[in-house]
Tab-separated table of C-alpha atoms and ligand atoms in Angstrom:
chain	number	residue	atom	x	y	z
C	4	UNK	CA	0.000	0.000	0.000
C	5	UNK	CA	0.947	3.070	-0.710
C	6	UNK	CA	0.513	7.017	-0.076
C	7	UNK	CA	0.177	9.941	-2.413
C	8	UNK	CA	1.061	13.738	-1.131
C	9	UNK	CA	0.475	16.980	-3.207
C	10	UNK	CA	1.812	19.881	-2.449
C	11	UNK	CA	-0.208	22.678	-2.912
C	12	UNK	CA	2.157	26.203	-2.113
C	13	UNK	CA	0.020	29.191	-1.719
C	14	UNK	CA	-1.295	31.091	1.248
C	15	UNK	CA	-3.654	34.319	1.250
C	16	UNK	CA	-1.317	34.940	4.648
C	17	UNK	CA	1.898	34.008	5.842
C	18	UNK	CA	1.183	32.950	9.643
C	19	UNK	CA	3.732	34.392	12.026
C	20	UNK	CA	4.589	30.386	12.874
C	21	UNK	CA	5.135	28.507	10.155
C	22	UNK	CA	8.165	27.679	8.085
C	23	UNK	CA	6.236	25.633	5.136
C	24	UNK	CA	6.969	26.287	1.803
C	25	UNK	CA	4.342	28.683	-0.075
C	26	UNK	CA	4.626	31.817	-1.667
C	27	UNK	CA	1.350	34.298	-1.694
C	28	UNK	CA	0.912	34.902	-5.098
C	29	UNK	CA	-1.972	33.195	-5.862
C	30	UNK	CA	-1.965	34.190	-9.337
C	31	UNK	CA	0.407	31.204	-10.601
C	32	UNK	CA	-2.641	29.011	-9.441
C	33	UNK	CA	-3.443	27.438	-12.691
C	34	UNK	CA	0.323	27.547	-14.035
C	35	UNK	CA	1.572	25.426	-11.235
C	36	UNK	CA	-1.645	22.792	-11.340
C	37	UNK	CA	-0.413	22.136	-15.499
C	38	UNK	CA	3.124	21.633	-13.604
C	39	UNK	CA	1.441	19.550	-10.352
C	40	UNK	CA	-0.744	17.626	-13.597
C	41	UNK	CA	2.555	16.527	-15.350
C	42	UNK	CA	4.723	15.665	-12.468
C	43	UNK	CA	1.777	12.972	-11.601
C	44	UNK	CA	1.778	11.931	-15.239
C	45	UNK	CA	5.907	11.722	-14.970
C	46	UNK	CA	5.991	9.737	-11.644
C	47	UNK	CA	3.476	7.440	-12.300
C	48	UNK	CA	5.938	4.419	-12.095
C	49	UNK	CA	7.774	6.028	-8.698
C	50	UNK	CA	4.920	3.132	-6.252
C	51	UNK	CA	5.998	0.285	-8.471
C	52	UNK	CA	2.023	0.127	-8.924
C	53	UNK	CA	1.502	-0.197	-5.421
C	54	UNK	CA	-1.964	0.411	-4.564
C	55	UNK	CA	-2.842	4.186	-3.510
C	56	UNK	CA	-4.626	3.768	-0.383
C	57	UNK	CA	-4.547	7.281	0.807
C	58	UNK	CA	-4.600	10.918	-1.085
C	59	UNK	CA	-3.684	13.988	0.490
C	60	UNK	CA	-3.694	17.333	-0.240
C	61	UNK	CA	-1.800	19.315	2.029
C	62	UNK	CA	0.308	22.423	1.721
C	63	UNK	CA	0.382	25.727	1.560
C	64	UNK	CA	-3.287	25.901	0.939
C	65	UNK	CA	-5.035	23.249	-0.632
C	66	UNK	CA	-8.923	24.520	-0.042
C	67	UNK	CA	-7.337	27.867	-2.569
C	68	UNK	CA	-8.106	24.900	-5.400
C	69	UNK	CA	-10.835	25.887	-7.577
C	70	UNK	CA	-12.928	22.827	-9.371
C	71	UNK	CA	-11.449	23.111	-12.895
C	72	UNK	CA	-8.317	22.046	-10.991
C	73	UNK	CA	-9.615	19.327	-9.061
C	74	UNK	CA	-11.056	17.453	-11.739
C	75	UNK	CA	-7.700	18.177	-13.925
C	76	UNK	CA	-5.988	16.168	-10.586
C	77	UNK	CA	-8.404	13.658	-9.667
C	78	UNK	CA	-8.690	12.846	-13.469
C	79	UNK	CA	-4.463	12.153	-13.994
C	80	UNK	CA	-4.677	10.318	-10.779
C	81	UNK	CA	-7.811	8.217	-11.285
C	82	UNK	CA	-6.250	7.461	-14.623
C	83	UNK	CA	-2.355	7.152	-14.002
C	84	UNK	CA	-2.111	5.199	-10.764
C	85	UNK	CA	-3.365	2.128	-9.331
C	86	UNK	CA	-6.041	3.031	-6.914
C	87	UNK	CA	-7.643	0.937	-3.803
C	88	UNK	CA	-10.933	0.790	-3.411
C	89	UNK	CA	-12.541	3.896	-1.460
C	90	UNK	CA	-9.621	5.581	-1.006
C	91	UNK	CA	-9.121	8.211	2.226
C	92	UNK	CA	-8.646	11.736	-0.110
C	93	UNK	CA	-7.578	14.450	2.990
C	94	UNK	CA	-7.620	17.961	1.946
C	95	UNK	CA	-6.330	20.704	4.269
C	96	UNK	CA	-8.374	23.230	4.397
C	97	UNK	CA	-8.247	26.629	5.747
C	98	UNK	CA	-11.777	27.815	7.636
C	99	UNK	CA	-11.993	30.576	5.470
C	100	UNK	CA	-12.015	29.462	2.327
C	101	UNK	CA	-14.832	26.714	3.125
C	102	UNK	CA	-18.381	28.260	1.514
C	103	UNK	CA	-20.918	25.987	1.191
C	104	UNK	CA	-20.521	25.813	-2.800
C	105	UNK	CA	-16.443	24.807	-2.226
C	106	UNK	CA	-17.128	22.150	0.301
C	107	UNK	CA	-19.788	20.547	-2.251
C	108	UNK	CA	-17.458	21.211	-4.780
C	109	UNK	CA	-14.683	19.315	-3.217
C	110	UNK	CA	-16.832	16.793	-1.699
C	111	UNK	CA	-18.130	15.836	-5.020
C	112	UNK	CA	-14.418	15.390	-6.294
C	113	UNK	CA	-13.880	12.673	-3.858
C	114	UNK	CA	-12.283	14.091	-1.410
C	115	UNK	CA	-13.644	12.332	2.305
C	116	UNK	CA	-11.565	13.184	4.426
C	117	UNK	CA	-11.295	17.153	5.730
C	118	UNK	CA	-7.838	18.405	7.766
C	119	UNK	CA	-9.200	22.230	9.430
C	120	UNK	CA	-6.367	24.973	10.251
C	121	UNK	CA	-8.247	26.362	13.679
C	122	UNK	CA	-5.551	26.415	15.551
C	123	UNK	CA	-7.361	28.150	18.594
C	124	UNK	CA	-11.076	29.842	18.897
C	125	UNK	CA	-9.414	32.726	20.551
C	126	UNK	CA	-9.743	35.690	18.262
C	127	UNK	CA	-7.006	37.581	19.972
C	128	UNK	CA	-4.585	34.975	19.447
C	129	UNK	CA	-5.343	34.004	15.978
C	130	UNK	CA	-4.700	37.596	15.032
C	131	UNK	CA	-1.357	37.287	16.792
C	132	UNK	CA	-0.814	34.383	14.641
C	133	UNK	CA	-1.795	36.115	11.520
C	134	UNK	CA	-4.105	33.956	10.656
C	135	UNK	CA	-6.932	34.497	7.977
C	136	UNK	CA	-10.187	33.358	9.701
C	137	UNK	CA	-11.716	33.839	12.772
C	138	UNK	CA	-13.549	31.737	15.771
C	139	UNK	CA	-16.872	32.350	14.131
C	140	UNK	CA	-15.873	31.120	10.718
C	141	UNK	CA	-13.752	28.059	12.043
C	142	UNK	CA	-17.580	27.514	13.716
C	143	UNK	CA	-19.577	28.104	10.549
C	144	UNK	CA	-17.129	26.268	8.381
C	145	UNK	CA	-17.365	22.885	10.794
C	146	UNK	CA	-20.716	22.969	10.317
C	147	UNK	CA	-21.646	23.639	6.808
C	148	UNK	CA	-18.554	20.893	6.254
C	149	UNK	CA	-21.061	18.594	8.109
C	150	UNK	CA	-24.370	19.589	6.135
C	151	UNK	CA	-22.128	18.937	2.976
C	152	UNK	CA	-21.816	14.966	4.146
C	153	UNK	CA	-18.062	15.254	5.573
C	154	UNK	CA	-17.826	12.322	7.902
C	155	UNK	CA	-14.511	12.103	8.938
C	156	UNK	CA	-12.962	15.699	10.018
C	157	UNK	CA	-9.853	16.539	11.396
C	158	UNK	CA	-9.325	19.593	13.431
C	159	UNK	CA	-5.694	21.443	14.169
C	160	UNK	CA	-4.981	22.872	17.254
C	161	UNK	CA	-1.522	24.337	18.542
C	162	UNK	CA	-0.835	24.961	22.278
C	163	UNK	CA	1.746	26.702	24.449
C	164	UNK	CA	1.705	30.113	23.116
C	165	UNK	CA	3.439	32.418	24.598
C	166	UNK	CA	0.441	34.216	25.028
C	167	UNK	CA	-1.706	31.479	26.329
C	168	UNK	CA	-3.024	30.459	29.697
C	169	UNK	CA	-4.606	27.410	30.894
C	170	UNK	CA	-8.103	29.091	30.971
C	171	UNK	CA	-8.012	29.708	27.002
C	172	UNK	CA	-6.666	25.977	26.262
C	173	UNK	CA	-8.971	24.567	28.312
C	174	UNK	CA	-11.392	26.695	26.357
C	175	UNK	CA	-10.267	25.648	23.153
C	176	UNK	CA	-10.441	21.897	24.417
C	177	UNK	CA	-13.866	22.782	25.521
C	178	UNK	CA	-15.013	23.957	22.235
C	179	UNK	CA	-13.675	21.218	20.411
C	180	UNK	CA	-15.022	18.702	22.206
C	181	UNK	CA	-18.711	20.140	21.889
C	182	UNK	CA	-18.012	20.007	18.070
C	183	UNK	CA	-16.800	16.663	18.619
C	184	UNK	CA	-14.558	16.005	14.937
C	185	UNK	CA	-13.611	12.459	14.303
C	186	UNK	CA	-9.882	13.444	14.427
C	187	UNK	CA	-7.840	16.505	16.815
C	188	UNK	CA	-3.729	17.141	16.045
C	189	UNK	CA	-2.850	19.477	18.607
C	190	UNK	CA	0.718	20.475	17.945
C	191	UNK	CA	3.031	22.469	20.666
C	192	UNK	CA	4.514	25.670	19.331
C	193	UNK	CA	7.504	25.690	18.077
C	194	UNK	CA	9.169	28.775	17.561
C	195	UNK	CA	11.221	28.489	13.998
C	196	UNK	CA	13.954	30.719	12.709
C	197	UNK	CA	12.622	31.851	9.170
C	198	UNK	CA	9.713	32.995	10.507
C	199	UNK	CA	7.872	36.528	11.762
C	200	UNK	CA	7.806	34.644	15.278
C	201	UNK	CA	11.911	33.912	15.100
C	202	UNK	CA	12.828	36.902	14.134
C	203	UNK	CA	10.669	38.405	17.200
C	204	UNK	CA	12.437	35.590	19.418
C	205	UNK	CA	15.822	37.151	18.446
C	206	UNK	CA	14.886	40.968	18.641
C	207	UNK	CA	13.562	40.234	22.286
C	208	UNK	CA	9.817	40.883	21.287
C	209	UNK	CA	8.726	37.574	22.566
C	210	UNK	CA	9.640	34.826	25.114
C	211	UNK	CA	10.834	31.112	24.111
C	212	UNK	CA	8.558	28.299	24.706
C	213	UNK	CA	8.432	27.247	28.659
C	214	UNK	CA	8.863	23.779	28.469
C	215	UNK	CA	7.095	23.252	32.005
C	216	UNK	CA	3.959	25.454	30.766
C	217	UNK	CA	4.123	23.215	27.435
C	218	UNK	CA	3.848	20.151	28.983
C	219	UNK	CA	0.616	20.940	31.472
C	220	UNK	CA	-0.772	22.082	28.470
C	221	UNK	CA	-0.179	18.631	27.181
C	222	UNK	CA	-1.015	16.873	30.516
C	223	UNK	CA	-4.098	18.881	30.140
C	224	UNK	CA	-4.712	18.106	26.447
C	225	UNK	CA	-4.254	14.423	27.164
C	226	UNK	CA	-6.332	14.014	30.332
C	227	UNK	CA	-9.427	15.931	28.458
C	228	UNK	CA	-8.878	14.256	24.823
C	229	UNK	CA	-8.728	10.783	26.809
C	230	UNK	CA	-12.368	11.504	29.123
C	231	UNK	CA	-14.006	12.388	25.529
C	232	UNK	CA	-13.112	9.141	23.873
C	233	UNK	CA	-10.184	10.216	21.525
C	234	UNK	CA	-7.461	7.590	21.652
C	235	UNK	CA	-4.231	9.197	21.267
C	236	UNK	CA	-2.387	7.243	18.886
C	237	UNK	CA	0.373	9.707	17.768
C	238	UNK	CA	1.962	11.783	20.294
C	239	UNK	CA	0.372	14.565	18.729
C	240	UNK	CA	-2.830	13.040	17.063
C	241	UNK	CA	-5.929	11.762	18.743
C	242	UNK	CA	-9.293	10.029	16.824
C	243	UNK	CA	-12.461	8.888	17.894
C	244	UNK	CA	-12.180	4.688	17.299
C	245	UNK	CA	-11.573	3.813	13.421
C	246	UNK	CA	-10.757	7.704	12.407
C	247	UNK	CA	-6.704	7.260	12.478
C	248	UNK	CA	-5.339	9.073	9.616
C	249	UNK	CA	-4.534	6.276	7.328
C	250	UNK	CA	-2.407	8.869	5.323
C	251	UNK	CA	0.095	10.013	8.414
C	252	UNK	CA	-0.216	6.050	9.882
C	253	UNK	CA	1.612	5.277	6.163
C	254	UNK	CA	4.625	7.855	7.158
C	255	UNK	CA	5.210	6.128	10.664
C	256	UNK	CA	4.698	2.626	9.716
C	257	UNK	CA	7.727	2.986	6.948
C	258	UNK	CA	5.288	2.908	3.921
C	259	UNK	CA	5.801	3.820	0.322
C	260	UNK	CA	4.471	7.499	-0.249
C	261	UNK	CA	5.190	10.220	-3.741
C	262	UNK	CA	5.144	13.723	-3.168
C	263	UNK	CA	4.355	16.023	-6.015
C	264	UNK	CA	4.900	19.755	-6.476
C	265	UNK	CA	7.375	21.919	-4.614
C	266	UNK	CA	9.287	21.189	-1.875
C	267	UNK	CA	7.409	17.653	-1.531
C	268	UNK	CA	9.367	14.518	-0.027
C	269	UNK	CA	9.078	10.922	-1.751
C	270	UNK	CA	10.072	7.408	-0.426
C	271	UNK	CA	9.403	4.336	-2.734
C	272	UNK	CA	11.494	2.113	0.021
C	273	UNK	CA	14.854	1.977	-1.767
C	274	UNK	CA	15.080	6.104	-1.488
C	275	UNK	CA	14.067	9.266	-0.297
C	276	UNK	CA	13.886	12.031	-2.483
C	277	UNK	CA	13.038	16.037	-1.837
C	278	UNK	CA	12.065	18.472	-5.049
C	279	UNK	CA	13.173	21.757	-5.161
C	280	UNK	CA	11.462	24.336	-2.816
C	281	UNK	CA	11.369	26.689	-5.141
C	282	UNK	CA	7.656	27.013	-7.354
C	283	UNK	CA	8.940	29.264	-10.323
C	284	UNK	CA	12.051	26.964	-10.840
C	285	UNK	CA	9.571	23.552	-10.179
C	286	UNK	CA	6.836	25.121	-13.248
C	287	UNK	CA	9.925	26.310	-15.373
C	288	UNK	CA	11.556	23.055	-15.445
C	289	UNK	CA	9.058	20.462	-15.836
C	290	UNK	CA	7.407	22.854	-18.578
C	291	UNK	CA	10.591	23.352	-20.443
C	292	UNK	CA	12.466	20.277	-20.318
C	293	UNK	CA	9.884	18.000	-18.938
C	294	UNK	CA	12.445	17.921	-15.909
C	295	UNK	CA	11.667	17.477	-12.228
C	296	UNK	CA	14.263	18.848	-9.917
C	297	UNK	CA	14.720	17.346	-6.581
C	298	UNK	CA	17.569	16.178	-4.658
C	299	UNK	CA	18.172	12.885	-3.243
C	300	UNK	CA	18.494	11.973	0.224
C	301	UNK	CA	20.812	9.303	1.199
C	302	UNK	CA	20.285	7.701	4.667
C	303	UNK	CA	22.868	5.641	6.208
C	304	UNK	CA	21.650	2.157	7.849
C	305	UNK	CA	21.523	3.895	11.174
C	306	UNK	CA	20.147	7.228	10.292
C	307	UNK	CA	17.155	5.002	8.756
C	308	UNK	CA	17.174	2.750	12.164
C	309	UNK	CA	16.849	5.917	13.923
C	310	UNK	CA	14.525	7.680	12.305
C	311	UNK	CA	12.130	4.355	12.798
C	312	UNK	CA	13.048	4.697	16.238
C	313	UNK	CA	12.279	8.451	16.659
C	314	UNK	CA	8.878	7.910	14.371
C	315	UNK	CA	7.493	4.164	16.120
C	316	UNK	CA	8.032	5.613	19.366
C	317	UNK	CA	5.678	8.219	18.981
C	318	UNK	CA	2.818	6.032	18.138
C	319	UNK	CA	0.512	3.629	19.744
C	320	UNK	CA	2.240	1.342	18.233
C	321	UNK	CA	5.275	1.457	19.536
C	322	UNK	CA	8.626	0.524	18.351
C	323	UNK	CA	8.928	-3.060	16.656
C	324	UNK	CA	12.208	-4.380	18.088
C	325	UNK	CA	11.613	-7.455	15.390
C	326	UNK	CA	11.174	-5.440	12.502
C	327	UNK	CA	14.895	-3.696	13.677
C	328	UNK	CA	15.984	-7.010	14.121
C	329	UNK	CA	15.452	-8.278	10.627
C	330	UNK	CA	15.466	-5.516	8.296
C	331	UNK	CA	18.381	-3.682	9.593
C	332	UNK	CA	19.990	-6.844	11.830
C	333	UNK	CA	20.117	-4.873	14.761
C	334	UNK	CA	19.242	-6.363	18.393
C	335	UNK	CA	18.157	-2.848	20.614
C	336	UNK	CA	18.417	-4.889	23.922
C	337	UNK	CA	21.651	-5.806	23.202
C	338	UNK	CA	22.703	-2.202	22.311
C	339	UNK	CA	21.079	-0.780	25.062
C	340	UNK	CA	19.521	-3.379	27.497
C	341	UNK	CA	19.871	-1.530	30.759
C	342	UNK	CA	18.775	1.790	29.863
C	343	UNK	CA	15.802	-0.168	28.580
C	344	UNK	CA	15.512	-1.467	31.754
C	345	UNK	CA	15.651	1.832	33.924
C	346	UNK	CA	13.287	3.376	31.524
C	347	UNK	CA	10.468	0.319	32.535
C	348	UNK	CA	11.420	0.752	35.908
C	349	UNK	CA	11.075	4.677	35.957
C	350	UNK	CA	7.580	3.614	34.704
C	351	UNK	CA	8.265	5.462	30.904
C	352	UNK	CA	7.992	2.671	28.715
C	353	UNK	CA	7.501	-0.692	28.476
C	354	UNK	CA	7.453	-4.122	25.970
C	355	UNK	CA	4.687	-5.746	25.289
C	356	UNK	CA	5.249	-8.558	22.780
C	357	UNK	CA	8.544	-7.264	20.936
C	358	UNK	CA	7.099	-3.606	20.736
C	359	UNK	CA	8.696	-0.758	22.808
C	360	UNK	CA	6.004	1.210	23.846
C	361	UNK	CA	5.998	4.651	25.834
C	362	UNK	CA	3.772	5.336	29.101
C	363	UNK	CA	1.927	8.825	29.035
C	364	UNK	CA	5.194	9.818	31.357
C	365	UNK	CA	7.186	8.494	29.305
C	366	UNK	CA	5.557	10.279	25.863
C	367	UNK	CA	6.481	13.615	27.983
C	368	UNK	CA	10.129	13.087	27.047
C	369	UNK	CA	9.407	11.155	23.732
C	370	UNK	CA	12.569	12.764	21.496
C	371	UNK	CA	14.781	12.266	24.390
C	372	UNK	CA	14.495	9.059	24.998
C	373	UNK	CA	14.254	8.243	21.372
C	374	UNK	CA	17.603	10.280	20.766
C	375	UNK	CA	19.046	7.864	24.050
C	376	UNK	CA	18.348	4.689	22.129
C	377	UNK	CA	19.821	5.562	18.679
C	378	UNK	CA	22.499	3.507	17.431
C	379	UNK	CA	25.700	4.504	15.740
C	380	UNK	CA	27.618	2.735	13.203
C	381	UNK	CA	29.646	0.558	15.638
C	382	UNK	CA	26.590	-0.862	17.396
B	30	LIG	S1	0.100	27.620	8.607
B	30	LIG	FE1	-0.910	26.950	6.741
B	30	LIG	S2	-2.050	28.767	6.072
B	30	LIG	FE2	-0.535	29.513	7.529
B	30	LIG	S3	1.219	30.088	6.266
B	30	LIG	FE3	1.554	27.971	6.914
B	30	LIG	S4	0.776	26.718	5.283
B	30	LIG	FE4	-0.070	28.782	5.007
């Protein structure tokens, strides 16, 4: 089974967070789809005809996509690659963009599956963000996406704001558990350099993240996730039973997935591959030369055991010590056996029939401990 990614890159609004590839001029909308349109056409042999079990648009700004360009997509892919039956087709969305006629529109091209930017219902802090939309049209758009005959929706949240106090993310929690979506993420904040929040990091204008304030906020967003029925199977990703994304489950079980467009990533289990993050040089070479420029990514044995490592461990599903065992021949008890041991003792992780698995303690400190088991060339 395999995954396919498209990379829309266009935002209305560059939010103050986020280090994504886009560019805001919309205008190139149609040029880049005709470059998005033969890339799929190009790659079409990248899965090795694995079934496509999951479609995802994500971005940038996927819910900018008019419906001449959706059926141009959904018509190379229905017609160039080898899909399951009933596919999951995600399509991020921004709140904003969602009228009633788009969310038909979309719905009626397939797509089942909707991924929400809310990020918070506080208006204050989404214009601190920079976002687009506001509480009352993250609201609206929830519910018209339900009158439309969206089943499975996934809403985004992001806590530990500098800004934020436990009374507005219990709020948030609040809210979304009233609207009750099949699917949260709730992502801490993280402050990155080449963006409007970095740059205020460096000039002063704002504080780092507290680690102890992030994690009660996570404590928080656990306990209340948990007592409304969402199973957290990702660190950062919680569903109501049966409403995992299939899409993201593909990335952390070590699946086959293609990315098309700029700046998208590709694995087809031999190699990793990243195109260029750049959309005028992306449209200008495929429509010139027919030419898709991306650079390959070459992962040593143990940079591929530990990114398993750093991945599995994040999940519900913990980290298979068999699979490490037989694909990559290496033994993790024998590497590191007694930090194993102290971690089950300290009541942060524990086996349970070959799997490493972390505690809700233990998920606290999730890339630590994940960095503490990697391996290194002699092991
Ligand atoms: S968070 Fe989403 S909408 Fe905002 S700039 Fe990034 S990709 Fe665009």
């Amino acid at each position: 089974m395999a995954g396919l990614y498209i990379h829309i890159p266009f935002c209305k609004k560059a939010c103050h967070y986020c280090d994504f590839h886009f560019t805001q001029s919309v205008k190139q909308m149609d040029d880049m789809v005709n470059a998005i349109d033969t890339e799929l056409k190009m790659q079409n042999e990248f899965l090795g005809h694995d079934p496509v079990r999951t479609i995802y648009f994500g971005g940038g700004t996927p819910s900018l996509l008019e419906d001449h360009h959706m059926k141009q997509l959904m018509r190379t892919i229905r017609f160039e690659y080898d899909l399951s039956s009933n596919p999951e087709i995600t399509l991020e969305a921004n709140p904003d963009d969602l009228s009633r006629e788009k969310l038909d529109m979309f719905y009626a091209h397939g797509v089942n599956r909707l991924s929400i930017g809310v990020q918070t219902f506080n208006n204050e802090l989404l214009t601190w963000m920079n976002r687009q939309h506001n509480a009352d049209e993250a609201l609206n758009c929830f519910y018209q996406a339900r009158q439309a005959g969206f089943e499975n929706i996934s809403m985004d949240l992001i806590y530990a704001l500098p800004a934020e106090n436990h009374d507005i993310w219990l709020k948030d929690l609040k809210q979304m558990t009233q609207l009750r979506p099949e699917h949260i993420s709730a992502y801490c904040l993280t402050i990155e350099p080449r963006t409007a929040f970095g740059n205020w990091l460096n000039k002063g204008k704002i504080s780092d993240i507290d680690e102890e304030h992030a994690a009660s906020q996570f404590e928080i967003l656990t306990e209340v996730l948990n007592k409304y029925g969402y199973e957290q199977y990702e660190i950062s990703n919680f569903a109501q039973p049966g409403y995992e994304s299939q899409h993201n489950s593909g990335y952390w079980k070590d699946e086959k997935y293609l990315g098309i467009g700029p700046s998208a990533h590709s694995y087809n289990g031999k190699f990793r591959k990243a195109n260029i993050a750049n959309n005028a040089k992306y449209m200008k070479s495929i429509h010139d030369e027919r030419k898709i420029l991306f650079d390959v990514m070459t992962l040593s044995p143990e940079d591929q055991v530990n990114e398993y490592i750093l991945t599995s461990l994040r999940t519900k599903w913990g980290c298979d010590m068999d699979l490490l065992q037989s694909k990559y021949g290496v033994d993790l008890k024998q590497v590191h056996g007694f930090y194993l041991e102290k971690l089950a003792y300290k009541d942060l992780l524990f086996e349970d029939e070959g799997f490493l698995i972390l505690t809700d303690k233990g998920k606290l400190l999730a890339d630590k401990i994940a960095a503490d088991l990697f391996i290194d060339a002699e092991d």
